[in-house]
Amino acid sequence: MRKHIVLAAATAAALFISGCANMSDTQRRTATGAGVGAAAGAVLGAVTGGRAGTGAVIGAGVGALGTYIWSQNMEKQKREMEQATQGTGVNVSQTADNQLKLDIPSDISFDTNRSDIKGNFAPILDRFAEGLRNNPNAEVRIIGHTDSTGSDAINNPLSLDRANSTRNYLTMRGVSGARIATEGRGSHQPVASNDSASGRAMNRRVEIFVGEIPQQHQQQQQPQYQQQPQYQDRKSTRLNSSHDQISY
């Protein structure tokens, strides 16, 4: 009987994950954690002689937490960024999987067809870099976006250039580049209509995600990174393993 429950739970987990293909990054990460956690809980309940349903509920609660934790450092940085970006149009939020997210529109970040940091973007990044220096357990993912002006041959590398410009600015302020992964998604993920100037301005944006790794998990992973000469590439792969591939 227990063997059947374990097999059913594993099958359900595989089907659950395959059903996450059309979800957003945050939804996929949280849902996958919950689904795998529920399946693991069901297996645990079956193996230990408990009720599978109870194990599934407990597993879902654990799995939905994902990789990241929301610590006092994260809450402090969120409050600091809310204060630093007040009145700028930057949206600061906590995602469902405990990441700090900054949505930075183009009117303070980038001009059309440009990837250089605008002057009024710099003070925000200065404050952001300070928060990252004070939280060494946090890792960063920066995603650049464009509007639909121009072709993919222009927009895809431009969006990556915007993400890289943001990363380079942070590294010049003392943040290790090994902690930062960048992506460029061109014009493929608009948040507004590209039929108007205001909509295109909203689509020319950078999204910054910050996630704090539990210290124990980080210590377990550290020897693996030290043994690898390609630290940045491997870290980027790990960061993006549950997210959409970069669009080129």
XYZ file of C-alpha atoms in Angstrom:
248
model
C 0.000 0.000 0.000
C 2.744 2.411 0.961
C 4.582 1.612 -2.249
C 1.525 2.661 -4.241
C 1.245 5.939 -2.317
C 4.906 6.777 -2.925
C 4.575 6.041 -6.641
C 1.381 8.099 -6.916
C 2.942 11.046 -5.105
C 6.007 11.037 -7.365
C 3.811 10.885 -10.456
C 1.643 13.714 -9.188
C 4.698 15.868 -8.529
C 5.948 15.353 -12.091
C 2.562 16.266 -13.550
C 2.300 19.274 -11.245
C 5.652 20.678 -12.348
C 4.830 20.162 -16.040
C 1.668 22.195 -15.492
C 3.711 25.207 -14.339
C 5.003 25.978 -17.839
C 2.641 28.882 -18.459
C 3.074 30.522 -15.055
C 5.104 33.616 -14.286
C 8.516 33.298 -12.643
C 7.210 33.915 -9.139
C 4.147 31.727 -9.585
C 6.226 28.875 -10.976
C 8.764 29.013 -8.179
C 6.158 29.092 -5.443
C 3.853 26.531 -7.036
C 6.674 24.117 -7.750
C 7.884 24.384 -4.176
C 4.410 23.744 -2.862
C 3.777 20.872 -5.260
C 7.053 19.106 -4.638
C 6.698 19.758 -0.912
C 3.223 18.246 -0.894
C 4.410 15.173 -2.765
C 7.388 14.789 -0.444
C 5.082 15.164 2.540
C 2.814 12.467 1.202
C 5.780 10.144 0.779
C 6.979 10.950 4.268
C 3.563 10.260 5.726
C 3.343 6.934 3.918
C 6.822 5.745 4.809
C 6.534 6.705 8.481
C 3.105 5.163 8.847
C 1.204 8.442 9.115
C -1.652 9.585 6.941
C -0.547 10.677 3.482
C -2.892 13.666 3.507
C -1.364 15.070 6.680
C 2.126 14.652 5.297
C 1.135 16.398 2.092
C -0.181 19.439 3.941
C 2.989 19.732 5.993
C 5.154 19.239 2.927
C 3.289 21.924 1.002
C 3.856 24.393 3.808
C 7.578 23.718 3.762
C 7.952 23.466 -0.005
C 6.152 26.747 -0.717
C 8.835 28.618 1.175
C 11.211 27.980 -1.730
C 14.928 28.674 -1.602
C 14.869 32.116 -0.013
C 14.138 33.466 3.445
C 12.678 36.841 4.422
C 15.003 37.980 7.193
C 15.292 41.186 9.179
C 17.959 42.246 6.679
C 15.531 41.792 3.805
C 12.790 43.717 5.585
C 15.255 46.502 6.415
C 16.402 46.744 2.802
C 12.803 46.817 1.599
C 11.987 49.730 3.904
C 15.151 51.553 2.852
C 14.383 51.115 -0.844
C 10.789 52.255 -0.349
C 12.130 55.407 1.248
C 14.830 55.936 -1.397
C 12.407 55.489 -4.309
C 9.442 57.417 -2.935
C 7.888 59.502 -5.699
C 10.145 58.062 -8.430
C 7.749 55.510 -9.939
C 9.865 52.575 -8.787
C 7.744 49.791 -7.299
C 9.272 47.922 -4.353
C 7.615 44.684 -3.257
C 8.077 41.293 -1.614
C 7.327 38.382 -3.935
C 5.479 35.228 -2.944
C 8.766 33.323 -2.778
C 10.444 35.839 -0.445
C 12.384 37.879 -2.945
C 12.693 41.655 -2.844
C 11.617 43.005 -6.238
C 12.302 46.413 -7.743
C 10.391 47.423 -10.885
C 12.317 50.323 -12.379
C 10.632 52.185 -15.276
C 12.513 53.842 -18.116
C 11.764 57.429 -17.158
C 14.397 57.117 -14.458
C 16.520 54.265 -15.848
C 17.108 54.191 -19.636
C 16.323 56.240 -22.730
C 15.170 54.666 -26.005
C 17.911 52.547 -27.590
C 20.304 53.340 -24.733
C 21.782 51.206 -21.973
C 23.688 53.823 -19.979
C 22.477 54.587 -16.457
C 20.506 57.847 -16.250
C 21.478 60.377 -13.610
C 18.373 60.009 -11.467
C 18.766 56.204 -11.452
C 22.213 56.419 -9.836
C 21.131 57.484 -6.310
C 18.673 54.582 -6.174
C 21.390 52.125 -7.136
C 23.757 53.694 -4.602
C 21.285 52.988 -1.806
C 20.568 49.535 -3.199
C 24.292 48.671 -3.296
C 24.627 49.714 0.343
C 21.884 47.279 1.320
C 23.548 44.464 -0.610
C 26.905 45.108 1.052
C 25.182 44.783 4.414
C 23.586 41.465 3.475
C 26.290 39.141 2.079
C 23.901 36.160 1.981
C 21.747 37.794 -0.696
C 22.011 37.040 -4.393
C 20.716 39.257 -7.169
C 19.044 38.693 -10.532
C 18.662 41.620 -12.928
C 16.357 41.338 -15.962
C 16.398 43.927 -18.734
C 13.407 44.647 -20.999
C 12.730 46.809 -24.045
C 9.686 48.110 -25.888
C 8.769 46.755 -29.319
C 10.555 49.495 -31.254
C 13.075 47.751 -33.483
C 13.695 44.084 -34.163
C 14.696 41.239 -31.873
C 18.217 41.541 -33.280
C 18.368 44.966 -31.622
C 16.110 44.520 -28.606
C 17.464 41.248 -27.234
C 21.079 42.397 -26.822
C 19.899 45.864 -25.735
C 17.853 44.393 -22.890
C 20.859 42.371 -21.748
C 23.086 45.445 -22.014
C 20.697 47.292 -19.680
C 20.882 44.505 -17.131
C 24.670 44.387 -17.429
C 24.941 48.173 -17.042
C 22.995 47.915 -13.808
C 25.217 45.091 -12.585
C 28.382 46.985 -13.526
C 27.214 50.023 -11.591
C 26.608 47.878 -8.509
C 30.010 46.205 -8.763
C 31.666 49.628 -8.916
C 29.924 50.322 -5.587
C 31.503 47.320 -3.904
C 29.013 44.518 -4.665
C 30.655 41.306 -5.870
C 29.757 40.510 -9.471
C 29.710 36.821 -8.521
C 26.476 37.483 -6.617
C 24.685 38.992 -9.623
C 23.098 37.166 -12.569
C 21.760 39.088 -15.564
C 19.171 38.301 -18.235
C 17.829 40.101 -21.280
C 14.304 39.363 -22.477
C 13.934 41.911 -25.249
C 10.361 43.008 -25.940
C 8.825 39.611 -25.202
C 7.395 40.364 -21.750
C 5.617 43.736 -21.981
C 3.688 45.082 -19.010
C 1.769 47.639 -21.092
C 0.663 48.216 -24.691
C 3.387 49.212 -27.116
C 0.827 51.228 -29.093
C 1.398 54.373 -27.026
C 4.468 56.311 -25.930
C 3.532 55.886 -22.270
C 3.118 52.132 -22.700
C 6.466 51.796 -24.451
C 8.094 53.763 -21.646
C 6.691 51.296 -19.111
C 8.055 48.377 -21.111
C 11.581 49.838 -21.209
C 12.462 48.727 -17.723
C 14.719 46.765 -15.452
C 13.507 44.283 -12.843
C 15.790 43.495 -9.931
C 15.223 40.488 -7.687
C 17.078 39.930 -4.424
C 16.900 36.635 -2.561
C 18.602 35.774 0.717
C 19.884 32.219 0.925
C 19.679 30.470 4.299
C 23.180 30.468 5.760
C 23.240 26.703 6.270
C 22.285 26.122 2.620
C 24.959 28.571 1.487
C 27.636 26.801 3.526
C 26.646 23.462 2.026
C 26.911 24.865 -1.478
C 30.157 26.782 -0.974
C 32.661 23.915 -1.538
C 31.041 23.160 -4.889
C 31.605 26.703 -6.117
C 35.185 26.818 -4.877
C 36.014 23.776 -6.935
C 34.686 25.331 -10.125
C 36.702 27.916 -12.118
C 33.525 29.171 -13.865
C 31.869 30.521 -10.698
C 29.720 33.172 -12.371
C 28.388 30.889 -15.094
C 27.448 28.146 -12.647
C 25.809 30.584 -10.252
C 23.793 32.127 -13.073
C 22.658 28.686 -14.136
C 21.558 27.858 -10.582
C 19.727 31.154 -10.204
C 17.813 30.714 -13.429
C 17.089 27.020 -13.203
C 13.430 27.642 -12.300
C 12.867 30.580 -14.599
C 12.306 31.181 -18.283
C 15.290 30.967 -20.577
C 16.867 34.151 -21.847
C 15.273 35.266 -25.111
C 17.618 35.725 -28.056
